[in-house]
mmCIF file of C-alpha atoms in Angstrom:
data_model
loop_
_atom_site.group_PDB
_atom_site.id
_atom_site.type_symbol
_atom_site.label_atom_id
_atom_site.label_comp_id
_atom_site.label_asym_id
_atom_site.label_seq_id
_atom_site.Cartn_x
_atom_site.Cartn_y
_atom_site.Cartn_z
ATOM 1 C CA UNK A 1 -47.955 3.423 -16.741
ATOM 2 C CA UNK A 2 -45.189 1.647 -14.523
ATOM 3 C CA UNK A 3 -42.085 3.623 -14.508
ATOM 4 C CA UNK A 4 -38.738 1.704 -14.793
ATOM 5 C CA UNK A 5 -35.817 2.426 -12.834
ATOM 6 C CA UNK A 6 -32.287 1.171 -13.468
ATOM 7 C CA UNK A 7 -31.084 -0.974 -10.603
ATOM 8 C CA UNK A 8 -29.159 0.051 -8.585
ATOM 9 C CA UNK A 9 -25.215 -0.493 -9.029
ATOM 10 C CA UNK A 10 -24.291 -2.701 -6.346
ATOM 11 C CA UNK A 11 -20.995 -1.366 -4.337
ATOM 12 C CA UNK A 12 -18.373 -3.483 -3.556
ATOM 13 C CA UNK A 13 -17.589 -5.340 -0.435
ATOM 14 C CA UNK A 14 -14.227 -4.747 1.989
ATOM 15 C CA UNK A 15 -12.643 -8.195 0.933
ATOM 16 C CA UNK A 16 -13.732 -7.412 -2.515
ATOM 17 C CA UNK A 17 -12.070 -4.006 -2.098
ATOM 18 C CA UNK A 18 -8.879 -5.290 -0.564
ATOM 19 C CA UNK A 19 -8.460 -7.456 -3.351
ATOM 20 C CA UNK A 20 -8.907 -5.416 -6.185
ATOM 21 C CA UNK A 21 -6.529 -2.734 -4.982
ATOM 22 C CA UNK A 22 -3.338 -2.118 -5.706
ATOM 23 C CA UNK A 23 -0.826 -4.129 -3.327
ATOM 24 C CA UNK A 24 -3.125 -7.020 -3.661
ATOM 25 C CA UNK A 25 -2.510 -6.713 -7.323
ATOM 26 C CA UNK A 26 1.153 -6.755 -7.021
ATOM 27 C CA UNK A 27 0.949 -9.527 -4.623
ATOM 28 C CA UNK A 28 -1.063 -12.080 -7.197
ATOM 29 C CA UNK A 29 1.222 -10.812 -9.998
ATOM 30 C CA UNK A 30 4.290 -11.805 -8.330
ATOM 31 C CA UNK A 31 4.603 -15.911 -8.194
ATOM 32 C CA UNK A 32 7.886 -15.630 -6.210
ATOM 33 C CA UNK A 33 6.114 -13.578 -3.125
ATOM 34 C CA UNK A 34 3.120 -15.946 -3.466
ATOM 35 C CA UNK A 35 5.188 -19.187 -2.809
ATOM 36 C CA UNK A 36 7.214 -17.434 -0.269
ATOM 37 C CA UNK A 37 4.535 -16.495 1.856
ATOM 38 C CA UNK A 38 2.880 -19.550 1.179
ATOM 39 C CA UNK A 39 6.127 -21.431 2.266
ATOM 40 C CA UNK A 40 6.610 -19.056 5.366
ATOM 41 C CA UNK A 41 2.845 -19.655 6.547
ATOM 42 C CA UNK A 42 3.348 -23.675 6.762
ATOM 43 C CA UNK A 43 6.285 -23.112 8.670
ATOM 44 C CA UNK A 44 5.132 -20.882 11.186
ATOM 45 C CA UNK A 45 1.752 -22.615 10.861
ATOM 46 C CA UNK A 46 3.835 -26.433 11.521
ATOM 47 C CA UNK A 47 5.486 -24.663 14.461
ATOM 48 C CA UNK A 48 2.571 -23.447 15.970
ATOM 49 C CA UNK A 49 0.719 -26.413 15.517
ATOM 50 C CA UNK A 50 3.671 -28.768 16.724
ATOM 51 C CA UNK A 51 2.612 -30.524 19.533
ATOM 52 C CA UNK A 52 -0.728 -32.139 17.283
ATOM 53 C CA UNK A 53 1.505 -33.206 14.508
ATOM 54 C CA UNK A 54 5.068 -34.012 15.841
ATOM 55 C CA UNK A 55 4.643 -38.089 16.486
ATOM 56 C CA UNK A 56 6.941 -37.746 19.654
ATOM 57 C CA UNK A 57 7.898 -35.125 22.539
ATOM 58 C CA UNK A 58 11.537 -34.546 22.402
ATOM 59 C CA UNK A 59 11.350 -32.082 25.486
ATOM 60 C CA UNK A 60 10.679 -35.580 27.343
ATOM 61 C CA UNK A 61 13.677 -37.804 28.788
ATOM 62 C CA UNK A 62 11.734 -40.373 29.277
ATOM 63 C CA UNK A 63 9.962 -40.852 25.751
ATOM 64 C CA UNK A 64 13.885 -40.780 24.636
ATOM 65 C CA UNK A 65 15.747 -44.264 24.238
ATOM 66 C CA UNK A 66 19.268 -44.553 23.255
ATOM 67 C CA UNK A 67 18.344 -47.812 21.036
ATOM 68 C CA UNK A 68 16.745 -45.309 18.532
ATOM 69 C CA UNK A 69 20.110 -43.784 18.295
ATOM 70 C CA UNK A 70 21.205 -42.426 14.417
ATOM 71 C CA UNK A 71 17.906 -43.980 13.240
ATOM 72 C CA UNK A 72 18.136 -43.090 9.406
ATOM 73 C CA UNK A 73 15.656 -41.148 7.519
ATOM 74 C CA UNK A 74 12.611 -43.293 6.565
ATOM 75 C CA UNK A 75 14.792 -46.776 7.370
ATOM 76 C CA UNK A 76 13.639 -49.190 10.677
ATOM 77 C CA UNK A 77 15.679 -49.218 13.138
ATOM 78 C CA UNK A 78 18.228 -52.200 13.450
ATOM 79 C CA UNK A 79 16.912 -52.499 17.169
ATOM 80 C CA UNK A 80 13.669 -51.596 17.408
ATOM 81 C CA UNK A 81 12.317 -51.265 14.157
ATOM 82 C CA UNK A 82 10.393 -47.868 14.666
ATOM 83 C CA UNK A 83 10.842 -45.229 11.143
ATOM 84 C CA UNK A 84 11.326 -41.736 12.088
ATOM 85 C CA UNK A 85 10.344 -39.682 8.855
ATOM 86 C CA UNK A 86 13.775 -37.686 9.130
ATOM 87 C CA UNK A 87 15.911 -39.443 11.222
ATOM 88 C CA UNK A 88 16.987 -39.824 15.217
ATOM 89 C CA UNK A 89 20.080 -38.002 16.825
ATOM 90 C CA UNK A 90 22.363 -40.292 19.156
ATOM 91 C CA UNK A 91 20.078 -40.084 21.905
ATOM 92 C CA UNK A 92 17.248 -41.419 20.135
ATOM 93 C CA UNK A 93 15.377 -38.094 19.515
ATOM 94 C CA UNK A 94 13.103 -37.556 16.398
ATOM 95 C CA UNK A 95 15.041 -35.087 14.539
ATOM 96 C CA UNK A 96 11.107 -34.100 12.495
ATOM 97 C CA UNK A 97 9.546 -33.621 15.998
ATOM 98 C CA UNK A 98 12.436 -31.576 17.499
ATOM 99 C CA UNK A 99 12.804 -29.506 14.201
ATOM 100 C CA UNK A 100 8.567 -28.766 14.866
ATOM 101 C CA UNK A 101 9.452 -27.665 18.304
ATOM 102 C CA UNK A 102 12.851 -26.039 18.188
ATOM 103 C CA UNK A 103 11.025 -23.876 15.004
ATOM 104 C CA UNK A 104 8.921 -22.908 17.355
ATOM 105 C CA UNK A 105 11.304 -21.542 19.750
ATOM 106 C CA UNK A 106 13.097 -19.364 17.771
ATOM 107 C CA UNK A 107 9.992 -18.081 15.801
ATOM 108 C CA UNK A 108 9.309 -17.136 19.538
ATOM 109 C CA UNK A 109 12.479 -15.868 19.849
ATOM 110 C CA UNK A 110 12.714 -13.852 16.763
ATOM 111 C CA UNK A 111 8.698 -12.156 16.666
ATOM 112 C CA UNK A 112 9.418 -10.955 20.518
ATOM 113 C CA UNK A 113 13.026 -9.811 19.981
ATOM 114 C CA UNK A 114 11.752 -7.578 17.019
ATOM 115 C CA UNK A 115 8.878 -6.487 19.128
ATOM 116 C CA UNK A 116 11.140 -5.060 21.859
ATOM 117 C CA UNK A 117 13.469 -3.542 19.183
ATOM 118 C CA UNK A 118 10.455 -2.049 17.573
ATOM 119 C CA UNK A 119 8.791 -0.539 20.429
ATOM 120 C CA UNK A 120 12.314 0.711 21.669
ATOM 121 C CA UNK A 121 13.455 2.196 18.325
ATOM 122 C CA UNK A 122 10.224 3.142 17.123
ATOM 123 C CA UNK A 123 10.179 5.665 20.644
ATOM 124 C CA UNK A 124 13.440 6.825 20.511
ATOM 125 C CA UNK A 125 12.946 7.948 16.817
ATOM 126 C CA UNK A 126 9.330 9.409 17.209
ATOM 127 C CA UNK A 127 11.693 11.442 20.465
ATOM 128 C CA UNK A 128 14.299 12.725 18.387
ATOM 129 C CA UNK A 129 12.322 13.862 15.459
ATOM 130 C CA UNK A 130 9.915 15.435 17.394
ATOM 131 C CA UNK A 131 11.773 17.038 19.873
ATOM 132 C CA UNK A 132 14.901 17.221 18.321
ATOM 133 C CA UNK A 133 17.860 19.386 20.045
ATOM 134 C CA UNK A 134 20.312 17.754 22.097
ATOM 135 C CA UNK A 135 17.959 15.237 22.627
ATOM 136 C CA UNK A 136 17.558 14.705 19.222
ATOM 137 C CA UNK A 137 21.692 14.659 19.034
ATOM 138 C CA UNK A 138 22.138 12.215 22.449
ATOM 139 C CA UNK A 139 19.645 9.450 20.320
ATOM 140 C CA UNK A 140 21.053 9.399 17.593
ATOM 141 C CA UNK A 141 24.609 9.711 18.551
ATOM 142 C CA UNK A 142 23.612 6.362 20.494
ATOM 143 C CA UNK A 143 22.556 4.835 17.542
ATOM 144 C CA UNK A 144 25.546 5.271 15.578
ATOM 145 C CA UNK A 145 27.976 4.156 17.750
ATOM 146 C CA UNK A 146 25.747 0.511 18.279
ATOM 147 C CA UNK A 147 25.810 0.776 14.390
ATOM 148 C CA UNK A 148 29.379 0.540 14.106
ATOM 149 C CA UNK A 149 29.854 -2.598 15.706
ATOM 150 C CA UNK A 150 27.995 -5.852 14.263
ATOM 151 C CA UNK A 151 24.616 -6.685 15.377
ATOM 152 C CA UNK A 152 25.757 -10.218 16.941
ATOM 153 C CA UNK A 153 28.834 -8.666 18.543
ATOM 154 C CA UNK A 154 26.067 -6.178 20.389
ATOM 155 C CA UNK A 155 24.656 -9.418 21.293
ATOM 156 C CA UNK A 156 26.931 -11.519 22.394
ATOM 157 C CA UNK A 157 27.869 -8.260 24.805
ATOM 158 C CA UNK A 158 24.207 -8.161 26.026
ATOM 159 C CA UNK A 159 23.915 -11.714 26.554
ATOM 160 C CA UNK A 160 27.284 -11.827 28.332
ATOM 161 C CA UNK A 161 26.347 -9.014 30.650
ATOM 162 C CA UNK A 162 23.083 -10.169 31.806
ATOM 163 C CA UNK A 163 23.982 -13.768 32.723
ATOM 164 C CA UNK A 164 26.625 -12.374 34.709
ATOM 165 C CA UNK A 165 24.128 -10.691 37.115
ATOM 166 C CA UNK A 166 21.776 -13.769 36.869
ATOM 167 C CA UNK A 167 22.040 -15.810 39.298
ATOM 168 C CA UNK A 168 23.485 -19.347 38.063
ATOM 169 C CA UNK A 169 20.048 -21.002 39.341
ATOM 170 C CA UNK A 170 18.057 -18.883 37.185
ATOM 171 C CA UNK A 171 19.938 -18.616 33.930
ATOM 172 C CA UNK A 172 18.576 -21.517 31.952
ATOM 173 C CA UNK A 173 14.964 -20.400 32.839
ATOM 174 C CA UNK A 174 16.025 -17.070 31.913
ATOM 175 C CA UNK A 175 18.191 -18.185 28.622
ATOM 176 C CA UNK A 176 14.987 -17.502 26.198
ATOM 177 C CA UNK A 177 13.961 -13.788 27.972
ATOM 178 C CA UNK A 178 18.041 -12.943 27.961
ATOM 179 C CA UNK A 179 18.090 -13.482 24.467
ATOM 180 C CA UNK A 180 15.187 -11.758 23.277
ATOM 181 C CA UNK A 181 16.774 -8.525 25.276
ATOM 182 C CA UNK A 182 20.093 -9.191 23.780
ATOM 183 C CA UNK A 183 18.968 -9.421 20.041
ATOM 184 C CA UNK A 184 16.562 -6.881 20.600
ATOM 185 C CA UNK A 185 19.053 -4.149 22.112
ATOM 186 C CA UNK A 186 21.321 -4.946 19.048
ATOM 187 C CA UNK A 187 18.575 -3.877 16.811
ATOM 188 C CA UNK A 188 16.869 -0.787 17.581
ATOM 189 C CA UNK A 189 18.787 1.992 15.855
ATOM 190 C CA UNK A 190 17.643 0.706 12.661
ATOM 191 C CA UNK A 191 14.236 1.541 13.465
ATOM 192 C CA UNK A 192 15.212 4.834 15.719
ATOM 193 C CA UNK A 193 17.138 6.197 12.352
ATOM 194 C CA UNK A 194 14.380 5.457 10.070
ATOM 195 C CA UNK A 195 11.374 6.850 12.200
ATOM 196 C CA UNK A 196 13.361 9.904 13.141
ATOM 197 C CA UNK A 197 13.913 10.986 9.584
ATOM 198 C CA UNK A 198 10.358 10.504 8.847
ATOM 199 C CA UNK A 199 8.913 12.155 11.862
ATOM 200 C CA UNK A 200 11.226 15.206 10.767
ATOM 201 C CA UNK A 201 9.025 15.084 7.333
ATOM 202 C CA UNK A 202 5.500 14.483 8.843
ATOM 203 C CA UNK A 203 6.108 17.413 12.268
ATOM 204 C CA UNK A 204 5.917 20.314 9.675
ATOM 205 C CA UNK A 205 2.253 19.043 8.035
ATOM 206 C CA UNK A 206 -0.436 21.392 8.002
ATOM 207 C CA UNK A 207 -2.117 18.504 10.406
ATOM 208 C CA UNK A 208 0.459 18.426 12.925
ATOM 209 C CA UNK A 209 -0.157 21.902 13.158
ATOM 210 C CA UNK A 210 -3.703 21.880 13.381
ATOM 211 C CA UNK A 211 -3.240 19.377 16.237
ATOM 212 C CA UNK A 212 -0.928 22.044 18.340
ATOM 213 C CA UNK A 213 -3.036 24.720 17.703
ATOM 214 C CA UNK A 214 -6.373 22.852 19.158
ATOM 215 C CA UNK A 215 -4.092 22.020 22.318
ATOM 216 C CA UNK A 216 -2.818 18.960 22.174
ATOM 217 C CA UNK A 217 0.042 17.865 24.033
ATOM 218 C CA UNK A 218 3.426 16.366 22.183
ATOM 219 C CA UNK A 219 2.575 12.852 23.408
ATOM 220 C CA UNK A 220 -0.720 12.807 22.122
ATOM 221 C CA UNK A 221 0.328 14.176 18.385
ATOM 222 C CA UNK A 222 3.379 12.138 18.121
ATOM 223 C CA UNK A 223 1.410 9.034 18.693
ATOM 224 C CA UNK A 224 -2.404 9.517 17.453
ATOM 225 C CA UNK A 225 -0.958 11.678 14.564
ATOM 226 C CA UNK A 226 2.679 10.754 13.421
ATOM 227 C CA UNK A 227 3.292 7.374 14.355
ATOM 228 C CA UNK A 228 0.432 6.203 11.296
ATOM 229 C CA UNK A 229 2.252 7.952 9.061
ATOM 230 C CA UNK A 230 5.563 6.236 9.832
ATOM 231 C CA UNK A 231 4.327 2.955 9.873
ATOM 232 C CA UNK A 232 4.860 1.715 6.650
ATOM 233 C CA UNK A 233 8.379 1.927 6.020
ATOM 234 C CA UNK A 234 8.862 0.644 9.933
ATOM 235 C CA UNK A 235 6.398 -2.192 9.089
ATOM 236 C CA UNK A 236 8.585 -3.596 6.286
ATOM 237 C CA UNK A 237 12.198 -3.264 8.378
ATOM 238 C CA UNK A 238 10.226 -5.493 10.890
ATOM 239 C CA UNK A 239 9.236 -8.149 8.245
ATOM 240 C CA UNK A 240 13.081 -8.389 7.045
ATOM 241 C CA UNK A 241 14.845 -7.994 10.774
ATOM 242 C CA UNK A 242 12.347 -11.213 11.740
ATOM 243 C CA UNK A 243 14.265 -13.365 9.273
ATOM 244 C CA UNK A 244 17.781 -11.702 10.229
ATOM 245 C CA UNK A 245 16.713 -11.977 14.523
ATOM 246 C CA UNK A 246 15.421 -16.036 13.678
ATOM 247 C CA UNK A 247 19.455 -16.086 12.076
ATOM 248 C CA UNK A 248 21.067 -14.360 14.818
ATOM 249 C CA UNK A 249 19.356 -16.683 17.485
ATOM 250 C CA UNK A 250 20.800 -19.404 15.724
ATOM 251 C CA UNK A 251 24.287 -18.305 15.516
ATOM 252 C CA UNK A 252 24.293 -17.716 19.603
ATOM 253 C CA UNK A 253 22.883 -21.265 19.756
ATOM 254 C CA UNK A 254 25.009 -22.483 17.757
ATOM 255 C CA UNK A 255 28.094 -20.552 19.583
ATOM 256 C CA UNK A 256 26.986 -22.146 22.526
ATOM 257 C CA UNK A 257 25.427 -19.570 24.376
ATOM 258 C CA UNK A 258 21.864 -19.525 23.189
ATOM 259 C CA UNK A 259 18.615 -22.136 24.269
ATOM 260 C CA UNK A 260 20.127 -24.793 26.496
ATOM 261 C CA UNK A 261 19.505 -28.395 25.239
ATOM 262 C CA UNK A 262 16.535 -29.165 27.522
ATOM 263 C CA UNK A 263 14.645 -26.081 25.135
ATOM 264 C CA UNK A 264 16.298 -26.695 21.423
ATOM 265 C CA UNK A 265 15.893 -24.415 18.881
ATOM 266 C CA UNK A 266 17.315 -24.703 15.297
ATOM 267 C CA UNK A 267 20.527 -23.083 15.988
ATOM 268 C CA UNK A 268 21.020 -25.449 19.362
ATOM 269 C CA UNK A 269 19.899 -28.661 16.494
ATOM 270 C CA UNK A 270 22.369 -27.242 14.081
ATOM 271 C CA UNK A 271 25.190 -27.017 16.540
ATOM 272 C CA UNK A 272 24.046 -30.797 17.795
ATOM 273 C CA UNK A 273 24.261 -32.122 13.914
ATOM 274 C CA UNK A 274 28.131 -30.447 13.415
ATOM 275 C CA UNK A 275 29.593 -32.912 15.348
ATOM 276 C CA UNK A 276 28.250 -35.802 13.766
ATOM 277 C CA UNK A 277 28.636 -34.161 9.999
ATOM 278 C CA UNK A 278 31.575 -36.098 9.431
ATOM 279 C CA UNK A 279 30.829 -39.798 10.918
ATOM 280 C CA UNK A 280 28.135 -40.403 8.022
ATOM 281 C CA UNK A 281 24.791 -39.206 10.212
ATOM 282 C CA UNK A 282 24.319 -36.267 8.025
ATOM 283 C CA UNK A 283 20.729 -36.177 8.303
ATOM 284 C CA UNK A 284 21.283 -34.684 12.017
ATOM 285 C CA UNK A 285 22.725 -31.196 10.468
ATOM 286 C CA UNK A 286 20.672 -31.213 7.340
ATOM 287 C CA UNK A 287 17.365 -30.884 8.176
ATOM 288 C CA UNK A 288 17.218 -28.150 10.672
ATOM 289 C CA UNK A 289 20.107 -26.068 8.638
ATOM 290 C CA UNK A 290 17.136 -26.914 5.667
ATOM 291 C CA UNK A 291 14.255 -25.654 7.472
ATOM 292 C CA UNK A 292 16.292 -22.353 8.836
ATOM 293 C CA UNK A 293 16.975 -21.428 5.361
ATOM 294 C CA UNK A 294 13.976 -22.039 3.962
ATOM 295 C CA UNK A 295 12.712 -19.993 6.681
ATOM 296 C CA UNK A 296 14.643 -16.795 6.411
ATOM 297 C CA UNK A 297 14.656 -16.982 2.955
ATOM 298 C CA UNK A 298 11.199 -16.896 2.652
ATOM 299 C CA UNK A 299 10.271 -14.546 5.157
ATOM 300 C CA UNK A 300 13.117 -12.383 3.585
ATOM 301 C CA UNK A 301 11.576 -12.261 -0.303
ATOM 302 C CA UNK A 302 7.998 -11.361 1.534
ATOM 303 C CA UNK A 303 9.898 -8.114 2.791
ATOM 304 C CA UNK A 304 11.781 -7.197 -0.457
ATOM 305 C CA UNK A 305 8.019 -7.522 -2.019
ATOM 306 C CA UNK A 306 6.495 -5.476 1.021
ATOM 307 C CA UNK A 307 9.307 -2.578 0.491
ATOM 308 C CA UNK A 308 8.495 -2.575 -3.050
ATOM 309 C CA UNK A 309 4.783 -2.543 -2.587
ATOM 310 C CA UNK A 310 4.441 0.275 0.132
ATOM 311 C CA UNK A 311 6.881 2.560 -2.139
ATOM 312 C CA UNK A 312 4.471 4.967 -4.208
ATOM 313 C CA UNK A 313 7.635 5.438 -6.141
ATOM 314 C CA UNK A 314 7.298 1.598 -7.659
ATOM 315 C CA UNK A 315 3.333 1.657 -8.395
#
C-alpha cells in the first residue's frame, strides 16, 4: 500500500520576499512615491543616457551656428528650417540636448557632494559618540557653529577660498571638484549630529559589549558593529540633502560662480534663460527651471516616504 505524503510547501523566493514585506507594501500603497520615483528614475536615467538620445552636442562650438539662434519650441527655423523639440538659445544651442547634459552635471554634482558630506559627517559622528569627551565636545561644537550660518553662505565661503589658492589656469578644470568640496563641507553636521546621537544609543548594547570583551579594537566595533545600526536614519537624510545639494549647485551657477559655460548645468542654463525672460524667448528659462523642479521635487517626496517607511513608529 503506497503511502501519500503532502507536498511539500514551497518557500518563497528573495524577490518574492522583498516584495511581500513591509516597506514594499507601503511603497505600492502610496501612488504619490510611485510616480515620484518613477519620475526621478527617467530623469536620472535621460541624464545618464544623454549622449544616445540628445540629437546634438552642445559641449561642441563647432556643431553650434548662430542662424539657429531663439529657434522656438517645435517651429522651423526662419533660416534654416531645422525644429529643435524645445527650443535654441541665441547661440544656436538645443536647449533639450543641453538640459540632457547640464542634468547630468549637477546629478554629478549633487550624488558626489553628498558622498563627501556623508563620509565626513558620518565619521565625525560615529567619533563623538563613541569616544565622546572633549572630543566628543570639539565635534560637535564645530557643527553648531557651521549650523548657524546658511548652508549656501558656507558655500559660497568654501568656494571663494579655494579658487583663491587655485591657480587661475586651473580653476575652470577644477570648477566641478571645488564645488563638490564646497557643498559638501556645508553639509556634514547634519549627518555628524544625527549619527552621534544614535551611536550614543547603540555603544551601551549588550553587543557592543560583547564585541569589547572578545578584544576588539574601537575602530573595528564602531564600524563592523555600529555604523549598520545607524544607517537607516543617515540613509534617508542622504536621499533628501541630494535634492537640496542638486538646488544649491544651481543657485552658485546661477550666482555666477558655479560650472563655467563650456560645462552647463541647470543652474548655469537657468542663469543663461534670465536674461532673455523678458524679450519674448521664454522657452530659454522655462525648461531647465522645469526639469530642476521636477527633479528635486521628486527626489524630495521619495525621502519624506523613505523617513516614514524606516520609522517602526509609522508601521
Amino acid at each position: 500500500m503506497t503511502t501519500l505524503h503532502p507536498p511539500k510547501p514551497r518557500t518563497p523566493g528573495r524577490l518574492a520576499r522583498i516584495w511581500d514585506s513591509d516597506i514594499a507594501f507601503s511603497f505600492r500603497s502610496s501612488p504619490v512615491t510611485v510616480a515620484a520615483t518613477a519620475l526621478a528614475l527617467l530623469l536620472v536615467l535621460a541624464a545618464v543616457a544623454a549622449p544616445l538620445i540628445a540629437p546634438y552636442d552642445p559641449f561642441d562650438p563647432a556643431s553650434l551656428d548662430l542662424s539657429d539662434g531663439f529657434s522656438r519650441p517645435m517651429v522651423p527655423n526662419e533660416i534654416t528650417g531645422k525644429v529643435f523639440w524645445l527650443g535654441s538659445d541665441s547661440q544656436g544651442r538645443d536647449i533639450f540636448s543641453a538640459i540632457l547634459y547640464g542634468s547630468r552635471v549637477s546629478l554629478l554634482v549633487g550624488a558626489a557632494s553628498v558622498l563627501f558630506s556623508l563620509v565626513i559627517g558620518v565619521g565625525l559622528g560615529l567619533v563623538a559618540g563613541y569616544v565622546g569627551g572633549r572630543t566628543e565636545a570639539l565635534i560637535m561644537r564645530v557643527a553648531d557653529v557651521q549650523l548657524s550660518f546658511p548652508a549656501i553662505l558656507v558655500a559660497l565661503l568654501v568656494f571663494g577660498v579655494a579658487r583663491g589658492l587655485i591657480p587661475p589656469a586651473l580653476q575652470e578644470q577644477m570648477t566641478l571638484l571645488v564645488l563638490v568640496v564646497a557643498i559638501g563641507l556645508s553639509n556634514w553636521a547634519q549627518y555628524a549630529r544625527t549619527v552621534r546621537g544614535s551611536t550614543l544609543v547603540e555603544k551601551n548594547k549588550v553587543y557592543v559589549d560583547a564585541a569589547r570583551l572578545i578584544g576588539l579594537k574601537a575602530w573595528p566595533v564602531m564600524l563592523k558593529h555600529v555604523l549598520p545600526n545607524v544607517a537607516g536614519p543617515v540613509l534617508v537624510i542622504a536621499t533628501i540633502n541630494l535634492a537640496l545639494a542638486v538646488i544649491e549647485e544651481a543657485t552658485l551657477s546661477f550666482l555666477g560662480v558655479g560650472m563655467p559655460p563650456t560645462q552647463p548645468s541647470l543652474g548655469t542654463l537657468i542663469r543663461f534663460g534670465q536674461q532673455y525672460l523678458f524679450s519674448g524667448e521664454w522657452w530659454i528659462l522655462l525648461f531647465p527651471s522645469l526639469v530642476l523642479v521636477l527633479l528635486a521635487l521628486s527626489i524630495n517626496l521619495f525621502g519624506d516616504w523613505l523617513r516614514d517607511a524606516l520609522n517602526p513608529k509609522l508601521r
